[in-house]
Each structure stands twice: as C-alpha cells, then as structure tokens.
Tab-separated table of C-alpha atoms in Angstrom:
chain	number	residue	atom	x	y	z
A	1	MET	CA	10.755	-39.169	-39.345
A	2	ALA	CA	8.591	-37.384	-41.880
A	3	VAL	CA	5.671	-35.394	-40.535
A	4	SER	CA	2.576	-34.842	-42.677
A	5	ARG	CA	1.304	-31.298	-43.302
A	6	ASP	CA	-2.073	-32.188	-41.764
A	7	HIS	CA	-0.415	-33.603	-38.639
A	8	LEU	CA	1.817	-30.525	-38.345
A	9	SER	CA	-1.173	-28.190	-38.669
A	10	CYS	CA	-3.098	-30.130	-36.042
A	11	SER	CA	-0.135	-30.094	-33.681
A	12	LYS	CA	0.311	-26.368	-34.112
A	13	ARG	CA	-3.323	-25.823	-33.209
A	14	TYR	CA	-2.789	-27.957	-30.107
A	15	TYR	CA	0.148	-25.849	-29.000
A	16	VAL	CA	-1.671	-22.606	-29.721
A	17	ASN	CA	-4.527	-23.847	-27.533
A	18	CYS	CA	-2.016	-24.634	-24.776
A	19	LEU	CA	-0.618	-21.137	-25.110
A	20	CYS	CA	-4.060	-19.553	-24.877
A	21	LEU	CA	-4.854	-21.493	-21.725
A	22	LEU	CA	-1.547	-20.434	-20.209
A	23	LEU	CA	-2.116	-16.790	-21.038
A	24	ARG	CA	-5.605	-16.846	-19.588
A	25	SER	CA	-4.333	-18.404	-16.364
A	26	ILE	CA	-1.813	-15.632	-15.740
A	27	LYS	CA	-3.958	-12.834	-17.208
A	28	HIS	CA	-1.361	-11.223	-19.436
A	29	SER	CA	-1.699	-7.821	-21.022
A	30	VAL	CA	-1.965	-7.195	-24.753
A	31	GLN	CA	1.689	-6.209	-24.745
A	32	SER	CA	2.623	-9.537	-23.183
A	33	TYR	CA	0.734	-11.387	-25.912
A	34	ALA	CA	2.697	-9.501	-28.541
A	35	VAL	CA	6.070	-10.256	-26.992
A	36	ILE	CA	5.303	-13.946	-26.538
A	37	LEU	CA	3.934	-14.348	-30.053
A	38	LEU	CA	7.031	-12.627	-31.427
A	39	ILE	CA	9.249	-15.114	-29.607
A	40	ILE	CA	7.214	-18.014	-30.972
A	41	GLY	CA	7.299	-16.571	-34.479
A	42	GLN	CA	11.064	-16.280	-34.372
A	43	ASN	CA	11.382	-19.833	-33.066
A	44	ILE	CA	8.858	-21.619	-35.259
A	45	SER	CA	11.480	-24.129	-36.292
A	46	ILE	CA	11.923	-25.100	-32.663
A	47	LEU	CA	8.208	-25.691	-32.351
A	48	GLU	CA	8.181	-27.900	-35.440
A	49	MET	CA	11.064	-29.970	-34.124
A	50	THR	CA	9.578	-30.514	-30.678
A	51	MET	CA	5.949	-31.250	-31.302
A	52	GLU	CA	5.873	-33.918	-28.597
A	53	ASN	CA	7.211	-31.560	-25.921
A	54	THR	CA	4.565	-29.269	-24.511
A	55	ARG	CA	7.056	-27.749	-22.102
A	56	THR	CA	8.892	-25.941	-24.906
A	57	ILE	CA	6.068	-23.586	-25.738
A	58	ILE	CA	5.282	-23.034	-22.060
A	59	LEU	CA	8.896	-22.116	-21.336
A	60	LEU	CA	8.955	-19.777	-24.330
A	61	SER	CA	5.810	-18.104	-23.085
A	62	LEU	CA	7.156	-17.679	-19.585
A	63	ALA	CA	10.431	-16.361	-20.952
A	64	GLY	CA	8.556	-13.679	-22.849
A	65	TYR	CA	6.669	-12.706	-19.726
A	66	LEU	CA	9.762	-12.521	-17.528
A	67	LEU	CA	11.667	-10.486	-20.106
A	68	LEU	CA	8.799	-8.045	-20.271
A	69	VAL	CA	8.582	-7.416	-16.511
A	70	LYS	CA	12.264	-7.723	-15.603
A	71	GLY	CA	13.148	-5.765	-12.480
A	72	ILE	CA	9.609	-4.946	-11.353
A	73	THR	CA	8.709	-5.265	-7.670
A	74	VAL	CA	5.586	-4.258	-5.762
A	75	ILE	CA	5.267	-4.664	-1.999
A	76	ASN	CA	2.486	-3.511	0.303
A	77	THR	CA	1.403	-3.836	3.899
A	78	TRP	CA	-1.027	-6.630	4.765
A	79	SER	CA	-2.361	-9.398	2.551
A	80	PHE	CA	-4.080	-7.112	0.049
A	81	THR	CA	-3.067	-9.145	-2.999
A	82	ASP	CA	-5.575	-7.524	-5.361
A	83	ALA	CA	-3.911	-4.195	-4.662
A	84	THR	CA	-0.480	-5.731	-5.285
A	85	LYS	CA	-1.581	-7.199	-8.590
A	86	SER	CA	-3.273	-3.985	-9.718
A	87	ALA	CA	-0.055	-2.046	-9.180
A	88	PHE	CA	2.132	-4.747	-10.727
A	89	ASP	CA	-0.009	-5.003	-13.860
A	90	VAL	CA	0.339	-1.269	-14.464
A	91	LEU	CA	4.130	-1.546	-14.363
A	92	ALA	CA	4.145	-4.680	-16.525
A	93	ASN	CA	2.056	-2.929	-19.177
A	94	SER	CA	4.007	0.323	-19.073
A	95	LYS	CA	5.262	1.926	-22.278
A	96	HIS	CA	6.898	4.902	-20.567
A	97	HIS	CA	10.511	5.803	-21.278
A	98	PRO	CA	13.144	5.516	-18.511
A	99	GLY	CA	12.891	9.125	-17.320
A	100	ASP	CA	9.095	9.131	-17.086
A	101	VAL	CA	7.818	8.335	-13.593
A	102	ASN	CA	4.127	8.450	-14.484
A	103	ASN	CA	4.036	4.657	-14.691
A	104	VAL	CA	5.193	4.484	-11.075
A	105	LEU	CA	2.558	7.000	-10.000
A	106	ASP	CA	-0.072	5.141	-12.039
A	107	ALA	CA	0.859	1.916	-10.256
A	108	ILE	CA	0.598	3.476	-6.804
A	109	VAL	CA	-2.802	4.939	-7.624
A	110	ALA	CA	-4.001	1.602	-9.022
A	111	GLY	CA	-2.886	-0.323	-5.940
A	112	CYS	CA	-4.212	2.073	-3.322
A	113	ASN	CA	-7.442	2.757	-5.194
A	114	ARG	CA	-8.094	-0.978	-5.462
A	115	CYS	CA	-8.181	-1.073	-1.671
A	116	GLU	CA	-10.282	2.084	-1.480
A	117	ILE	CA	-12.874	0.467	-3.729
A	118	ASP	CA	-12.701	-2.919	-1.978
A	119	GLN	CA	-12.676	-1.304	1.502
A	120	CYS	CA	-9.762	-3.553	2.446
A	121	ASP	CA	-10.364	-4.918	5.954
A	122	HIS	CA	-12.550	-1.836	6.490
A	123	THR	CA	-9.338	0.063	7.297
A	124	VAL	CA	-9.062	1.640	3.846
A	125	GLY	CA	-11.708	3.540	1.937
A	126	TYR	CA	-15.208	4.726	2.689
A	127	GLY	CA	-17.738	3.318	5.133
A	128	ALA	CA	-15.633	2.543	8.221
A	129	SER	CA	-13.586	4.035	11.076
A	130	PRO	CA	-16.062	6.813	11.960
A	131	ASP	CA	-14.682	9.711	13.988
A	132	THR	CA	-16.242	11.192	17.127
A	133	ASN	CA	-18.816	12.925	14.913
A	134	GLY	CA	-19.707	9.632	13.214
A	135	GLU	CA	-18.080	10.637	9.917
A	136	THR	CA	-15.567	8.664	7.846
A	137	THR	CA	-12.635	10.749	6.617
A	138	LEU	CA	-9.676	9.656	4.517
A	139	ASP	CA	-5.901	10.153	4.440
A	140	ALA	CA	-3.670	9.391	1.444
A	141	MET	CA	-0.247	10.198	0.052
A	142	ILE	CA	1.738	9.570	-3.131
A	143	LEU	CA	5.516	9.958	-3.428
A	144	ASP	CA	7.831	9.973	-6.448
A	145	GLY	CA	11.290	8.773	-5.474
A	146	THR	CA	13.058	9.991	-8.610
A	147	TYR	CA	12.134	13.681	-8.764
A	148	LYS	CA	10.989	14.019	-5.126
A	149	GLN	CA	7.450	15.042	-5.933
A	150	MET	CA	4.586	14.377	-3.528
A	151	GLY	CA	0.922	15.021	-2.921
A	152	ALA	CA	-1.177	14.180	0.113
A	153	VAL	CA	-4.579	14.738	1.671
A	154	GLY	CA	-5.620	14.503	5.296
A	155	GLN	CA	-9.055	14.328	6.896
A	156	LEU	CA	-10.560	14.328	3.393
A	157	ARG	CA	-14.354	14.383	3.593
A	158	ARG	CA	-16.966	13.153	1.114
A	159	VAL	CA	-14.655	11.961	-1.693
A	160	LYS	CA	-13.982	8.231	-2.068
A	161	ALA	CA	-10.827	8.192	-4.217
A	162	ALA	CA	-8.422	9.744	-1.723
A	163	ILE	CA	-5.281	8.530	-3.505
A	164	LYS	CA	-6.442	10.131	-6.748
A	165	VAL	CA	-6.995	13.426	-4.965
A	166	ALA	CA	-3.485	13.113	-3.498
A	167	ARG	CA	-2.110	12.680	-6.992
A	168	ALA	CA	-4.072	15.724	-8.115
A	169	VAL	CA	-2.399	17.698	-5.322
A	170	LEU	CA	0.950	16.588	-6.760
A	171	HIS	CA	0.093	17.511	-10.351
A	172	TYR	CA	-2.182	20.512	-10.028
A	173	SER	CA	-0.857	22.447	-7.035
A	174	ALA	CA	2.414	23.799	-5.697
A	175	HIS	CA	1.541	22.400	-2.267
A	176	SER	CA	2.377	19.041	-0.760
A	177	ILE	CA	-0.515	18.461	1.668
A	178	LEU	CA	-4.134	19.642	1.764
A	179	VAL	CA	-6.462	18.809	4.657
A	180	GLY	CA	-10.059	19.023	5.820
A	181	ASP	CA	-12.634	21.137	4.033
A	182	GLY	CA	-9.899	22.740	1.935
A	183	ALA	CA	-8.962	19.332	0.549
A	184	LEU	CA	-12.625	18.724	-0.295
A	185	GLN	CA	-12.907	22.075	-2.076
A	186	PHE	CA	-9.780	21.302	-4.097
A	187	ALA	CA	-11.106	17.862	-5.012
A	188	LYS	CA	-14.358	19.364	-6.274
A	189	VAL	CA	-12.434	21.879	-8.402
A	190	MET	CA	-10.500	18.937	-9.850
A	191	GLY	CA	-13.772	17.266	-10.852
A	192	PHE	CA	-14.111	14.636	-8.140
A	193	GLN	CA	-17.621	13.671	-7.107
A	194	GLU	CA	-18.770	14.715	-3.647
A	195	GLU	CA	-20.718	11.967	-1.888
A	196	SER	CA	-21.297	10.571	1.571
A	197	LEU	CA	-18.684	8.143	2.885
A	198	THR	CA	-21.105	6.772	5.473
A	199	THR	CA	-22.538	3.263	5.150
A	200	SER	CA	-24.765	1.107	7.326
A	201	PHE	CA	-21.593	-0.562	8.608
A	202	SER	CA	-20.012	2.707	9.756
A	203	GLU	CA	-23.318	3.856	11.248
A	204	THR	CA	-23.488	0.647	13.281
A	205	LEU	CA	-19.906	1.092	14.488
A	206	PHE	CA	-20.662	4.615	15.633
A	207	ARG	CA	-23.967	3.719	17.279
A	208	ASN	CA	-22.425	0.793	19.181
A	209	TRP	CA	-19.604	3.029	20.357
A	210	GLN	CA	-22.070	5.591	21.671
A	211	HIS	CA	-24.077	2.882	23.437
A	212	ALA	CA	-20.834	1.799	25.137
A	213	LYS	CA	-20.459	5.349	26.494
A	214	CYS	CA	-17.860	6.097	23.839
A	215	GLN	CA	-15.361	3.593	25.196
A	216	PRO	CA	-12.549	3.337	24.341
A	217	ASN	CA	-11.543	6.731	22.989
A	218	TYR	CA	-8.474	8.832	22.244
A	219	PHE	CA	-8.996	11.615	24.785
A	220	ARG	CA	-6.815	11.992	27.867
A	221	ASN	CA	-6.480	14.384	30.788
A	222	VAL	CA	-10.182	15.250	30.692
A	223	TYR	CA	-12.977	14.686	33.189
A	224	LEU	CA	-15.257	11.641	32.703
A	225	GLN	CA	-13.178	10.311	29.805
A	226	ASN	CA	-13.679	6.702	30.921
A	227	SER	CA	-17.376	6.860	31.729
A	228	SER	CA	-19.174	9.067	29.222
A	229	CYS	CA	-19.189	10.479	25.698
A	230	PRO	CA	-17.775	13.823	24.562
A	231	PRO	CA	-17.805	16.723	25.001
A	232	TYR	CA	-15.386	16.594	27.912
A	233	ARG	CA	-13.983	19.254	30.220
A	234	PRO	CA	-10.181	19.431	30.378
A	235	ILE	CA	-8.442	18.926	33.693
A	236	ALA	CA	-6.530	22.049	34.648
A	237	TYR	CA	-2.818	21.562	34.143
A	238	ASP	CA	-1.048	21.180	37.482
A	239	GLY	CA	2.293	19.767	36.419
A	240	ASP	CA	1.297	16.209	37.258
A	241	MET	CA	-0.560	15.167	34.122
A	242	GLN	CA	0.128	12.002	32.166
A	243	SER	CA	3.192	12.760	30.092
A	244	HIS	CA	5.604	9.836	30.224
A	245	PRO	CA	5.690	7.931	26.889
A	246	ALA	CA	5.490	4.527	28.575
A	247	GLU	CA	2.182	5.629	30.117
A	248	ASP	CA	0.739	6.876	26.822
A	249	THR	CA	-1.879	4.138	26.553
A	250	ALA	CA	-4.746	6.048	24.955
A	251	SER	CA	-4.598	4.079	21.730
A	252	GLN	CA	-3.221	0.708	22.834
A	253	SER	CA	-6.643	-0.888	23.280
A	254	LEU	CA	-7.782	0.406	19.883
A	255	VAL	CA	-4.901	-0.570	17.593
A	256	ALA	CA	-5.175	-4.195	16.479
A	257	GLU	CA	-5.041	-6.286	13.324
A	258	SER	CA	-8.680	-5.341	12.656
A	259	ASN	CA	-7.966	-1.634	13.176
A	260	HIS	CA	-4.464	-1.190	11.859
A	261	ASP	CA	-4.782	1.936	9.799
A	262	THR	CA	-3.359	2.027	6.228
A	263	ILE	CA	-2.291	0.272	3.075
A	264	GLY	CA	1.263	1.342	2.398
A	265	ILE	CA	2.824	0.412	-0.936
A	266	VAL	CA	6.304	0.697	-2.470
A	267	VAL	CA	7.026	0.024	-6.150
A	268	LEU	CA	10.104	-0.393	-8.345
A	269	ASP	CA	9.824	-0.275	-12.141
A	270	SER	CA	12.083	-1.840	-14.764
A	271	HIS	CA	13.966	1.456	-15.231
A	272	GLY	CA	14.867	1.820	-11.560
A	273	ASN	CA	12.239	4.440	-10.756
A	274	MET	CA	10.624	4.024	-7.361
A	275	GLY	CA	7.522	5.386	-5.700
A	276	ALA	CA	5.442	4.915	-2.574
A	277	GLY	CA	1.918	5.618	-1.442
A	278	THR	CA	-0.627	5.209	1.315
A	279	SER	CA	-4.377	5.235	1.817
A	280	SER	CA	-6.306	4.949	5.061
A	281	ASN	CA	-9.564	5.821	6.753
A	282	GLY	CA	-7.646	6.398	9.960
A	283	ALA	CA	-8.155	5.168	13.474
A	284	ASN	CA	-11.606	3.955	14.496
A	285	HIS	CA	-13.408	6.548	16.689
A	286	LYS	CA	-10.577	9.036	16.215
A	287	ILE	CA	-11.149	12.572	17.463
A	288	ALA	CA	-12.735	14.575	14.641
A	289	GLY	CA	-10.035	16.536	12.827
A	290	ARG	CA	-7.292	13.941	13.302
A	291	VAL	CA	-4.743	13.507	10.511
A	292	GLY	CA	-2.875	10.201	10.537
A	293	ASP	CA	0.607	9.129	9.551
A	294	ALA	CA	-0.666	8.070	6.118
A	295	THR	CA	-0.538	11.762	5.183
A	296	ILE	CA	2.943	12.466	6.556
A	297	PRO	CA	6.028	11.901	4.344
A	298	GLY	CA	8.663	9.922	6.194
A	299	ALA	CA	6.033	8.476	8.515
A	300	GLY	CA	3.406	6.647	6.441
A	301	ALA	CA	5.855	6.165	3.565
A	302	TYR	CA	9.116	7.433	2.131
A	303	VAL	CA	11.115	6.649	-1.000
A	304	ASP	CA	14.309	7.585	-2.810
A	305	SER	CA	14.978	5.886	-6.144
A	306	LYS	CA	18.722	5.940	-5.474
A	307	ILE	CA	18.253	3.996	-2.243
A	308	GLY	CA	14.868	2.379	-1.647
A	309	GLY	CA	11.491	2.902	-0.050
A	310	ALA	CA	9.428	1.948	2.983
A	311	ALA	CA	5.799	2.075	4.084
A	312	ALA	CA	4.287	1.791	7.545
A	313	THR	CA	1.139	0.572	9.259
A	314	GLY	CA	0.004	0.456	12.859
A	315	ASP	CA	-0.347	3.061	15.592
A	316	GLY	CA	0.121	6.086	13.394
A	317	ASP	CA	-0.109	8.641	16.190
A	318	ILE	CA	2.971	7.173	17.829
A	319	MET	CA	4.797	6.145	14.666
A	320	MET	CA	4.616	9.572	13.021
A	321	ARG	CA	6.690	10.985	15.880
A	322	PHE	CA	9.640	8.888	14.712
A	323	LEU	CA	9.314	9.022	10.896
A	324	PRO	CA	10.020	5.264	10.666
A	325	SER	CA	9.768	5.055	6.869
A	326	SER	CA	12.396	7.755	6.482
A	327	GLN	CA	14.546	6.055	9.119
A	328	ALA	CA	14.341	2.745	7.269
A	329	VAL	CA	15.401	4.339	3.978
A	330	GLN	CA	18.343	5.987	5.716
A	331	HIS	CA	19.385	2.631	7.152
A	332	MET	CA	19.286	1.153	3.633
A	333	ALA	CA	21.401	4.095	2.451
A	334	ASN	CA	23.934	3.059	5.075
A	335	GLY	CA	24.150	-0.391	3.519
A	336	PHE	CA	21.726	-2.394	5.633
A	337	HIS	CA	19.496	-5.049	4.069
A	338	PRO	CA	15.785	-4.059	4.013
A	339	ARG	CA	15.042	-6.541	6.814
A	340	VAL	CA	17.607	-4.964	9.104
A	341	ALA	CA	16.489	-1.475	8.084
A	342	CYS	CA	12.868	-2.241	9.011
A	343	HIS	CA	13.972	-3.858	12.256
A	344	LYS	CA	16.128	-0.925	13.325
A	345	ALA	CA	13.458	1.672	12.514
A	346	LEU	CA	10.775	-0.137	14.530
A	347	SER	CA	13.112	-0.907	17.409
A	348	SER	CA	13.848	2.796	17.836
A	349	ILE	CA	10.130	3.341	18.511
A	350	GLY	CA	9.902	0.344	20.820
A	351	ALA	CA	12.734	1.705	22.920
A	352	ILE	CA	10.469	4.605	23.925
A	353	TYR	CA	6.998	3.082	23.476
A	354	PRO	CA	7.476	-0.620	24.247
A	355	ASN	CA	3.761	-1.416	23.936
A	356	PHE	CA	3.096	0.123	20.536
A	357	LYS	CA	2.024	-1.986	17.545
A	358	GLY	CA	3.338	-1.385	14.051
A	359	GLY	CA	4.802	-2.809	10.882
A	360	LEU	CA	7.091	-1.762	8.051
A	361	VAL	CA	7.730	-3.027	4.546
A	362	CYS	CA	11.072	-2.095	2.991
A	363	LEU	CA	12.316	-2.383	-0.605
A	364	ASN	CA	15.725	-1.312	-1.866
A	365	ARG	CA	16.689	-0.241	-5.378
A	366	PHE	CA	18.084	-3.710	-6.130
A	367	GLY	CA	14.698	-5.338	-5.578
A	368	GLU	CA	15.527	-6.832	-2.174
A	369	TYR	CA	12.581	-6.596	0.192
A	370	ALA	CA	11.384	-7.464	3.689
A	371	GLY	CA	8.641	-6.831	6.199
A	372	VAL	CA	8.902	-6.592	9.977
A	373	GLY	CA	6.222	-6.250	12.644
A	374	TYR	CA	6.446	-5.012	16.212
A	375	GLY	CA	4.086	-6.194	18.949
A	376	TRP	CA	1.630	-8.059	16.697
A	377	ASN	CA	1.367	-10.508	13.821
A	378	PHE	CA	2.013	-8.762	10.521
A	379	THR	CA	1.782	-9.948	6.921
A	380	PHE	CA	2.606	-8.282	3.641
A	381	SER	CA	1.961	-8.945	-0.029
A	382	VAL	CA	4.634	-8.859	-2.728
A	383	GLN	CA	5.010	-9.544	-6.435
A	384	THR	CA	8.303	-9.529	-8.317
A	385	SER	CA	9.350	-10.314	-11.866
A	386	GLU	CA	9.895	-13.928	-10.845
A	387	MET	CA	6.308	-14.337	-9.607
A	388	LEU	CA	3.254	-14.854	-11.775
A	389	THR	CA	0.933	-13.855	-8.932
A	390	PRO	CA	1.314	-11.938	-5.663
A	391	ARG	CA	2.589	-13.795	-2.627
A	392	ILE	CA	1.550	-13.289	0.997
A	393	VAL	CA	4.502	-13.339	3.393
A	394	ILE	CA	4.471	-13.578	7.184
A	395	ALA	CA	6.771	-10.851	8.435
A	396	ASP	CA	9.478	-11.191	11.040
A	397	ILE	CA	8.147	-10.129	14.435
A	398	ILE	CA	9.971	-8.085	17.055
A	399	SER	CA	8.646	-9.367	20.362
A	400	VAL	CA	7.763	-6.889	23.073
A	401	GLN	CA	10.278	-7.248	25.912
C-alpha cells in the first residue's frame, strides 16, 4: 500500500515523540541518546515499513541502552536505591578505556556521596550517631580491585564528604588510612570545607541519651556503667572480668535496622574492573575516638577484579574481628556462588558470636550477586544491565540458633 509523504512525516513525528517519552522515563545520558539515535538512523527503512507497530522503536531504543551498559552491575547494602542509581549512571556514561579504573572509583564516590548528602536512614553522613562527646564523626573507604589501590578515613571530623576525602587519600598520599584530627588536617589541605556535622536531630539524640543516664552505652568493666554517664572508673583487673565472646553484649541492644552502621557498595564495569566502598557515621553513642569497620579493608568491604567483591553492614566492632568481606571474596575464589560465600562468611562469625547482627552483599566477576543477613531482616539494592531502574531485594536470612 502506498504511503503519502505527509502521512510518513506525521508518523515519524509520532514515533520520535514516543522515543522522547521513553528516554525521559528511564533518564538516559547524552551518550545513550546518541547510541539509540544511531541505531534508528541505520534502521530507518525498518521504521518506514512498520509504522503501525510502536513496539519496534521501543525495542530498538532498549537495545541501544542494553548494548551501552552491557556487563555493568552495582549492588549496595540496604534499600538505598538513589545511591545505586547514582553509581550505575556513572558507569553507564563512562568513556574510560578498559585499563582505566577511574570510572569505577567515580561510581563508588557517586553512590556513597549520594547517601552522605541524603543522610540515608541517618546512619550515613552528617547530623546523626553522635559519640559520647555529642559529635558526629565519619568513616569511609574506597577500594580499587584491579590495581589494589585504597584510601580510607576514620573518625573524620567536620567534613561532610567522607568518601571524597577517602578518595583523596588514595590519590594524593602514599598512605591507606588517615584518622581523627590528622584526617581533618589532610582534608583541609586538599581543599575540603570544614564545617560542623551537628544538626538539631543529632543534638536531640545526644540530649535524650544524657537524660537517660547515658543508657545504653559501649563501655564495659567499669563502675556505674549501667546507672550513670561517663566518665567512669575502670574496675581493677582480677582475672574474672567479662571476656567470653558469647557474653560480649555491650552492643547488642544498640545494633538494629535503625542503627546498622554503613552503606557498603560493590561495582562491576563493562570492562571487568571492580571496586568497592563504604561510608558511615558509625555506631550511635559510640565512645569518642572509635573507628568502625567501614574504614577497615577486608571488614567493611573488599574487592578483587579477578574474583569479586563484598561489602558489610551491622555490628562493625564484632564483624571487623573476622574480616567477613575478605572471607567472602576468598570463598568466591574457591568457586562458591556469591550467596554461599556470604553465608559462609557470616556463619563463621555466628559460630563465635551467635547473637550478633550483620549483613553482606557479594558480587563476583561474572555479575552474579547475592545478599545474606544474620540475626535480622536485611535488604539490598541492585541494578544490572538488564534493569532500567534499581531493584530492592530481600536478602536470605541466617536464623540465630
């Protein structure tokens, strides 16, 4: 059947409008537009032959998108989907060559910093989890799984973008970890703005804690720990102090889904480069000076581009003693699926500390992923090349025996 030029022009405009609506709905990058338009340009004859079939142009558009982001995976602890998407978009827009890992580092920074800005669940970023002095301090780490580079900060004061300071440690120092006032001094040299991390919310948390006689807290083996605020006087060691792991209950009443400590993220780019990162404001009412597992490689996160990566959340003071992220990666190196690797790493902690609470996300170099929780409900967020938006997944749970 003959088709008039006017009708063809009108139909083309209709399909272009459909394409624009589709692109807006999935928020593509400029690069994605270019790829999709190239596909359409090369297949204009197909469009002209199938004017009645809207699905053709939609499928072409989706094909362009999937080709562009082939092999990309981002996974992070908890349902922080904005962080997932921020990291994924960086990888999808990347123009780096295969040996350049800066896109992976950019993605980790984008994901973690999104949570720092949004104050995800008040467990990441400024304005929450005050320590025993009433101050919010931050922990963060960034890991490159290809060249084994890392940077981390612990007990960082008065700088909001902890993950960016961690990356600066990686790029602008020969060290791996900076902590406390030294980390602040370094951040200022690197041009980061010094500002208070206290908000009305964190002030209220601290004030309420003081009114409750500083209960609960993380001290042990001191006089009046359960009935007053610090400072405390230590009980003289007599060989009969609390020491058995099963009795180490100082943090059990504090660690919960609303005080879980950390976004941990693992990413895989289209060239097979992997990276991992963390950001946290630590445990609520922690003893001033505490550094959490989010700063410790192998504990808060670990990654090897030849194998896979993992990131942790939960009771960091217990979990860092076992390096669960490193354990999980080693299990994947031994051929175990990410789900089994997560399970085995957490179970090794539970064998000693049966009442701890924690979670792991694991991603191998093939893009297979999983999340497992121990002792609590745990969710994670993931986006792969086959997904247009991040997906929240309920993790497998290891029940406390």
